Amino acid sequence: MRGTGEDADGFDGPASSTSMIVGANSPYQSTTEPVMQRHGLGGIRCDSDYLRSHLGILKAIEVVLALIAFICIETIMQCSPCEALYFFEFVSCSACVVTGALLIIFSLNLHTRMSQINWNLTDLVNTGLSTLFFFIASIVLAAVNHKRGAEIAAAIFGFLATVVYAVNTYLAVNKWRMNNRQPNTRQTSDYIRARTESREVDGRPEIQRLDA
């Protein structure tokens, strides 16, 4: 019985320590739970840096202004003529939906999964068209309004949205130009490096003899 106890102690001692060492050195232990935590909801995460950037803040303000303008125009029950109200309603609703969708896409980094789309150009087109159409719709609504509070408020928020969209368009143009300039600069540097290497090879005839 005593020998059995020693065997049991011996088994529990070295074997357990060995199993602990093997478990610590096992390559499967450290890749089970962290992988699930890292990928979480399909890899989707909120980009707080974009939301704190100028473009993110402007987009959020644009969505709010477009939504308020749309709500103001929706409270009008009677109109004559109604074309100006319908046009303003279409512009404010479209701007709110499209800009809100772009805000979600950029803030969740979903645009990185659809790299085949030029998102900088898409953002530029959206902000440019929204600026133009909001400006036209606000002028037309201000010209034909019937001095109702809702129409005046909608026109005011329309002009505010026009200003914010114009600032966003300016920033989007600068970002688009910067991104288009970087590939050209990279191609130029690659060409200069290739030419430099070619001249170095021409100036060293021993390399040419080895290659021959």
Coordinates of N, CA and C in Angstrom, one line a residue, residues 16-148:
S16 N 2.1 15.4 -13.6 CA 1.2 16.6 -13.7 C 2.0 17.8 -14.1
S17 N 3.3 17.9 -13.6 CA 4.1 19.1 -14.0 C 4.4 19.0 -15.5
T18 N 4.6 17.8 -16.0 CA 4.9 17.6 -17.4 C 3.7 18.0 -18.2
S19 N 2.5 17.6 -17.8 CA 1.3 18.0 -18.5 C 1.1 19.5 -18.5
M20 N 1.5 20.2 -17.4 CA 1.4 21.6 -17.3 C 2.3 22.3 -18.3
I21 N 3.6 21.7 -18.4 CA 4.5 22.3 -19.3 C 4.1 22.1 -20.8
V22 N 3.6 20.9 -21.1 CA 3.1 20.6 -22.4 C 1.9 21.5 -22.7
G23 N 1.0 21.7 -21.8 CA -0.1 22.6 -22.0 C 0.3 24.0 -22.2
A24 N 1.3 24.4 -21.5 CA 1.8 25.8 -21.6 C 2.4 26.0 -23.0
N25 N 3.1 25.0 -23.5 CA 3.8 25.1 -24.7 C 3.0 24.7 -25.9
S26 N 1.7 24.3 -25.7 CA 0.9 23.8 -26.8 C 0.5 25.0 -27.7
P27 N 0.6 24.8 -29.0 CA 0.3 25.9 -29.9 C -1.2 26.1 -30.1
Y28 N -2.0 25.2 -29.6 CA -3.4 25.3 -29.8 C -4.1 26.1 -28.7
Q29 N -3.4 26.3 -27.6 CA -4.1 26.9 -26.4 C -4.3 28.4 -26.6
S30 N -3.4 29.1 -27.2 CA -3.4 30.6 -27.3 C -4.2 31.0 -28.5
T31 N -4.7 30.1 -29.3 CA -5.4 30.6 -30.5 C -6.9 30.2 -30.5
T32 N -7.4 29.8 -29.4 CA -8.8 29.4 -29.3 C -9.8 30.5 -29.0
E33 N -9.7 31.1 -27.8 CA -10.6 32.2 -27.4 C -10.2 33.5 -28.1
P34 N -8.9 33.9 -28.1 CA -8.6 35.2 -28.7 C -9.1 35.4 -30.1
V35 N -9.1 34.3 -30.9 CA -9.6 34.4 -32.3 C -11.0 34.8 -32.3
M36 N -11.9 34.2 -31.4 CA -13.3 34.5 -31.4 C -13.5 36.0 -30.9
Q37 N -12.7 36.4 -30.0 CA -12.8 37.7 -29.5 C -12.3 38.8 -30.5
R38 N -11.3 38.4 -31.3 CA -10.8 39.4 -32.2 C -11.7 39.6 -33.4
H39 N -12.4 38.5 -33.9 CA -13.3 38.7 -35.0 C -14.7 39.1 -34.6
G40 N -15.1 38.8 -33.4 CA -16.3 39.3 -32.9 C -17.5 39.3 -33.8
L41 N -18.0 40.4 -34.2 CA -19.2 40.6 -35.0 C -18.7 40.6 -36.5
G42 N -18.1 39.6 -36.9 CA -17.7 39.5 -38.3 C -16.6 40.5 -38.6
G43 N -15.8 41.0 -37.6 CA -14.8 42.0 -37.9 C -15.2 43.4 -38.0
I44 N -16.5 43.7 -37.8 CA -17.0 45.1 -37.9 C -16.7 45.8 -36.6
R45 N -16.1 47.0 -36.7 CA -15.8 47.8 -35.5 C -16.1 49.2 -35.8
C46 N -16.4 50.0 -34.8 CA -16.6 51.4 -35.0 C -15.3 52.2 -35.0
D47 N -15.1 53.0 -36.1 CA -13.9 53.8 -36.2 C -14.1 55.1 -35.6
S48 N -13.7 55.2 -34.3 CA -13.9 56.5 -33.6 C -13.1 57.6 -34.1
D49 N -11.9 57.3 -34.7 CA -11.1 58.3 -35.3 C -11.8 59.0 -36.4
Y50 N -12.5 58.3 -37.3 CA -13.3 58.9 -38.4 C -14.4 59.8 -37.8
L51 N -15.1 59.3 -36.8 CA -16.2 60.1 -36.2 C -15.7 61.4 -35.6
R52 N -14.5 61.4 -35.1 CA -13.9 62.6 -34.5 C -13.2 63.5 -35.6
S53 N -13.1 63.0 -36.8 CA -12.4 63.8 -37.9 C -13.4 64.9 -38.4
H54 N -12.8 65.8 -39.2 CA -13.7 66.8 -39.8 C -14.7 66.2 -40.7
L55 N -14.4 65.3 -41.5 CA -15.3 64.7 -42.5 C -16.4 63.9 -41.7
G56 N -16.1 63.2 -40.6 CA -17.1 62.5 -39.9 C -18.1 63.5 -39.2
I57 N -17.5 64.5 -38.6 CA -18.4 65.5 -37.9 C -19.3 66.2 -38.9
L58 N -18.8 66.6 -40.1 CA -19.6 67.2 -41.1 C -20.7 66.3 -41.6
K59 N -20.4 65.1 -41.8 CA -21.4 64.1 -42.2 C -22.5 64.0 -41.2
A60 N -22.2 63.9 -39.9 CA -23.2 63.8 -38.9 C -24.1 65.1 -38.9
I61 N -23.5 66.2 -39.0 CA -24.2 67.5 -39.1 C -25.1 67.5 -40.3
E62 N -24.7 67.1 -41.4 CA -25.5 67.0 -42.7 C -26.7 66.1 -42.5
V63 N -26.5 65.0 -41.9 CA -27.6 64.1 -41.7 C -28.7 64.7 -40.8
V64 N -28.2 65.4 -39.7 CA -29.2 66.1 -38.8 C -29.9 67.2 -39.5
L65 N -29.2 68.0 -40.2 CA -29.8 69.2 -40.9 C -30.8 68.7 -42.0
A66 N -30.4 67.7 -42.8 CA -31.3 67.2 -43.8 C -32.5 66.6 -43.2
L67 N -32.4 65.9 -42.1 CA -33.5 65.3 -41.4 C -34.5 66.3 -40.9
I68 N -33.9 67.4 -40.2 CA -34.8 68.4 -39.7 C -35.5 69.1 -40.8
A69 N -34.8 69.4 -41.9 CA -35.5 70.1 -43.1 C -36.6 69.2 -43.7
F70 N -36.3 67.9 -43.7 CA -37.4 67.0 -44.2 C -38.6 66.9 -43.3
I71 N -38.3 66.9 -42.0 CA -39.5 66.9 -41.0 C -40.3 68.2 -41.1
C72 N -39.6 69.3 -41.3 CA -40.3 70.6 -41.4 C -41.2 70.6 -42.7
I73 N -40.7 70.2 -43.8 CA -41.4 70.2 -45.0 C -42.6 69.2 -45.0
E74 N -42.4 68.1 -44.2 CA -43.5 67.1 -44.0 C -44.7 67.6 -43.2
T75 N -44.5 68.6 -42.4 CA -45.5 69.1 -41.5 C -46.5 70.0 -42.3
I76 N -46.2 70.4 -43.5 CA -47.0 71.2 -44.3 C -48.1 70.4 -44.9
M77 N -49.4 70.7 -44.6 CA -50.5 69.9 -45.1 C -51.1 70.5 -46.4
Q78 N -51.0 71.8 -46.6 CA -51.6 72.4 -47.8 C -50.6 73.2 -48.5
C79 N -50.7 73.1 -49.9 CA -49.7 73.8 -50.7 C -50.3 74.1 -52.0
S80 N -49.9 75.3 -52.6 CA -50.4 75.7 -53.9 C -49.5 76.8 -54.4
P81 N -48.6 76.5 -55.4 CA -48.3 75.3 -56.0 C -47.5 74.4 -55.1
C82 N -47.4 73.1 -55.4 CA -46.7 72.1 -54.6 C -45.4 71.7 -55.1
E83 N -45.0 72.1 -56.3 CA -43.8 71.6 -57.0 C -42.6 71.9 -56.1
A84 N -42.5 73.1 -55.6 CA -41.3 73.5 -54.8 C -41.2 72.6 -53.5
L85 N -42.3 72.3 -52.9 CA -42.3 71.5 -51.7 C -41.9 70.1 -52.0
Y86 N -42.4 69.6 -53.1 CA -42.1 68.2 -53.5 C -40.6 68.1 -53.9
F87 N -40.1 69.1 -54.6 CA -38.7 69.0 -54.9 C -37.8 69.1 -53.7
F88 N -38.2 70.0 -52.7 CA -37.4 70.1 -51.5 C -37.5 68.9 -50.7
E89 N -38.7 68.3 -50.7 CA -38.9 67.0 -49.9 C -38.0 65.9 -50.5
F90 N -37.9 65.8 -51.8 CA -37.1 64.8 -52.5 C -35.6 65.0 -52.2
V91 N -35.1 66.3 -52.3 CA -33.7 66.6 -52.0 C -33.3 66.3 -50.6
S92 N -34.1 66.8 -49.6 CA -33.8 66.6 -48.2 C -33.8 65.1 -47.8
C93 N -34.8 64.3 -48.3 CA -34.9 62.9 -48.0 C -33.7 62.1 -48.6
S94 N -33.4 62.4 -49.9 CA -32.3 61.7 -50.6 C -31.0 62.0 -49.9
A95 N -30.7 63.3 -49.6 CA -29.5 63.7 -49.0 C -29.3 63.0 -47.6
C96 N -30.4 62.9 -46.8 CA -30.4 62.3 -45.5 C -30.1 60.8 -45.6
V97 N -30.7 60.1 -46.6 CA -30.5 58.7 -46.7 C -29.1 58.4 -47.2
V98 N -28.7 59.0 -48.3 CA -27.4 58.7 -48.9 C -26.3 59.1 -48.0
T99 N -26.3 60.3 -47.4 CA -25.2 60.7 -46.5 C -25.2 59.9 -45.2
G100 N -26.4 59.5 -44.7 CA -26.4 58.6 -43.6 C -25.8 57.2 -43.9
A101 N -26.1 56.7 -45.1 CA -25.5 55.4 -45.5 C -24.0 55.5 -45.6
L102 N -23.5 56.6 -46.2 CA -22.0 56.8 -46.3 C -21.4 57.0 -44.9
L103 N -22.1 57.6 -44.0 CA -21.6 57.8 -42.6 C -21.4 56.4 -41.9
I104 N -22.4 55.6 -42.1 CA -22.3 54.2 -41.5 C -21.2 53.4 -42.1
I105 N -21.1 53.5 -43.5 CA -20.1 52.7 -44.2 C -18.7 53.1 -43.7
F106 N -18.4 54.5 -43.7 CA -17.1 54.9 -43.3 C -16.8 54.7 -41.8
S107 N -17.8 54.9 -40.9 CA -17.6 54.8 -39.5 C -17.4 53.3 -39.1
L108 N -17.9 52.4 -39.9 CA -17.7 50.9 -39.5 C -16.7 50.3 -40.4
N109 N -16.0 51.1 -41.2 CA -14.9 50.6 -42.1 C -15.4 49.5 -43.1
L110 N -16.6 49.7 -43.5 CA -17.2 48.7 -44.4 C -16.6 49.0 -45.8
H111 N -16.1 50.2 -46.1 CA -15.6 50.5 -47.4 C -14.3 49.8 -47.7
T112 N -13.6 49.3 -46.6 CA -12.4 48.5 -46.9 C -12.7 47.1 -47.4
R113 N -13.9 46.7 -47.3 CA -14.3 45.3 -47.8 C -14.8 45.4 -49.2
M114 N -15.0 46.6 -49.7 CA -15.5 46.8 -51.1 C -14.5 47.8 -51.8
S115 N -13.3 47.4 -51.9 CA -12.2 48.2 -52.4 C -12.4 48.5 -53.9
Q116 N -13.2 47.7 -54.6 CA -13.4 48.0 -56.0 C -14.2 49.3 -56.3
I117 N -14.8 49.8 -55.3 CA -15.5 51.1 -55.4 C -14.6 52.2 -55.0
N118 N -14.6 53.3 -55.8 CA -13.8 54.5 -55.4 C -14.6 55.3 -54.5
W119 N -14.4 55.1 -53.2 CA -15.3 55.7 -52.2 C -15.0 57.2 -52.0
N120 N -13.8 57.7 -52.3 CA -13.5 59.1 -52.2 C -14.2 59.8 -53.3
L121 N -14.3 59.3 -54.5 CA -15.0 59.9 -55.6 C -16.5 59.8 -55.3
T122 N -17.0 58.7 -54.8 CA -18.4 58.6 -54.4 C -18.8 59.6 -53.4
D123 N -18.0 59.8 -52.4 CA -18.3 60.9 -51.4 C -18.2 62.3 -52.0
L124 N -17.3 62.5 -52.9 CA -17.2 63.8 -53.6 C -18.5 64.1 -54.4
V125 N -18.9 63.1 -55.2 CA -20.1 63.2 -56.0 C -21.3 63.5 -55.2
N126 N -21.5 62.8 -54.0 CA -22.6 63.0 -53.2 C -22.7 64.4 -52.6
T127 N -21.5 64.8 -52.0 CA -21.5 66.1 -51.4 C -21.7 67.2 -52.4
G128 N -21.1 67.1 -53.6 CA -21.3 68.1 -54.6 C -22.7 68.2 -55.1
L129 N -23.3 67.1 -55.4 CA -24.7 67.1 -55.9 C -25.7 67.6 -54.8
S130 N -25.4 67.2 -53.5 CA -26.2 67.6 -52.4 C -26.1 69.1 -52.2
T131 N -24.9 69.7 -52.4 CA -24.7 71.1 -52.2 C -25.6 71.9 -53.3
L132 N -25.5 71.4 -54.5 CA -26.2 72.1 -55.7 C -27.7 72.0 -55.5
F133 N -28.2 70.8 -55.2 CA -29.6 70.6 -55.2 C -30.2 71.2 -53.9
F134 N -29.5 71.2 -52.8 CA -30.0 71.9 -51.6 C -30.1 73.4 -51.8
F135 N -29.1 73.9 -52.5 CA -29.1 75.4 -52.8 C -30.3 75.7 -53.7
I136 N -30.5 75.0 -54.8 CA -31.6 75.3 -55.7 C -33.0 75.1 -55.0
A137 N -33.1 74.0 -54.2 CA -34.4 73.7 -53.6 C -34.7 74.8 -52.5
S138 N -33.7 75.2 -51.8 CA -33.9 76.2 -50.8 C -34.3 77.6 -51.4
I139 N -33.6 78.0 -52.5 CA -34.0 79.2 -53.1 C -35.4 79.2 -53.7
V140 N -35.8 78.1 -54.3 CA -37.1 78.0 -54.9 C -38.2 78.0 -53.7
L141 N -37.9 77.3 -52.7 CA -38.8 77.2 -51.5 C -39.0 78.6 -50.9
A142 N -37.9 79.3 -50.8 CA -37.9 80.6 -50.2 C -38.7 81.6 -51.1
A143 N -38.6 81.4 -52.4 CA -39.2 82.3 -53.3 C -40.7 82.1 -53.4
V144 N -41.2 80.9 -53.2 CA -42.7 80.6 -53.4 C -43.4 80.3 -52.1
N145 N -42.7 80.5 -51.0 CA -43.4 80.1 -49.7 C -44.5 81.1 -49.4
H146 N -45.4 80.6 -48.5 CA -46.6 81.3 -48.2 C -46.5 81.9 -46.8
K147 N -45.3 82.2 -46.4 CA -45.0 82.8 -45.1 C -45.4 82.0 -43.9
R148 N -45.4 80.6 -44.1 CA -45.7 79.7 -43.0 C -44.4 79.4 -42.3

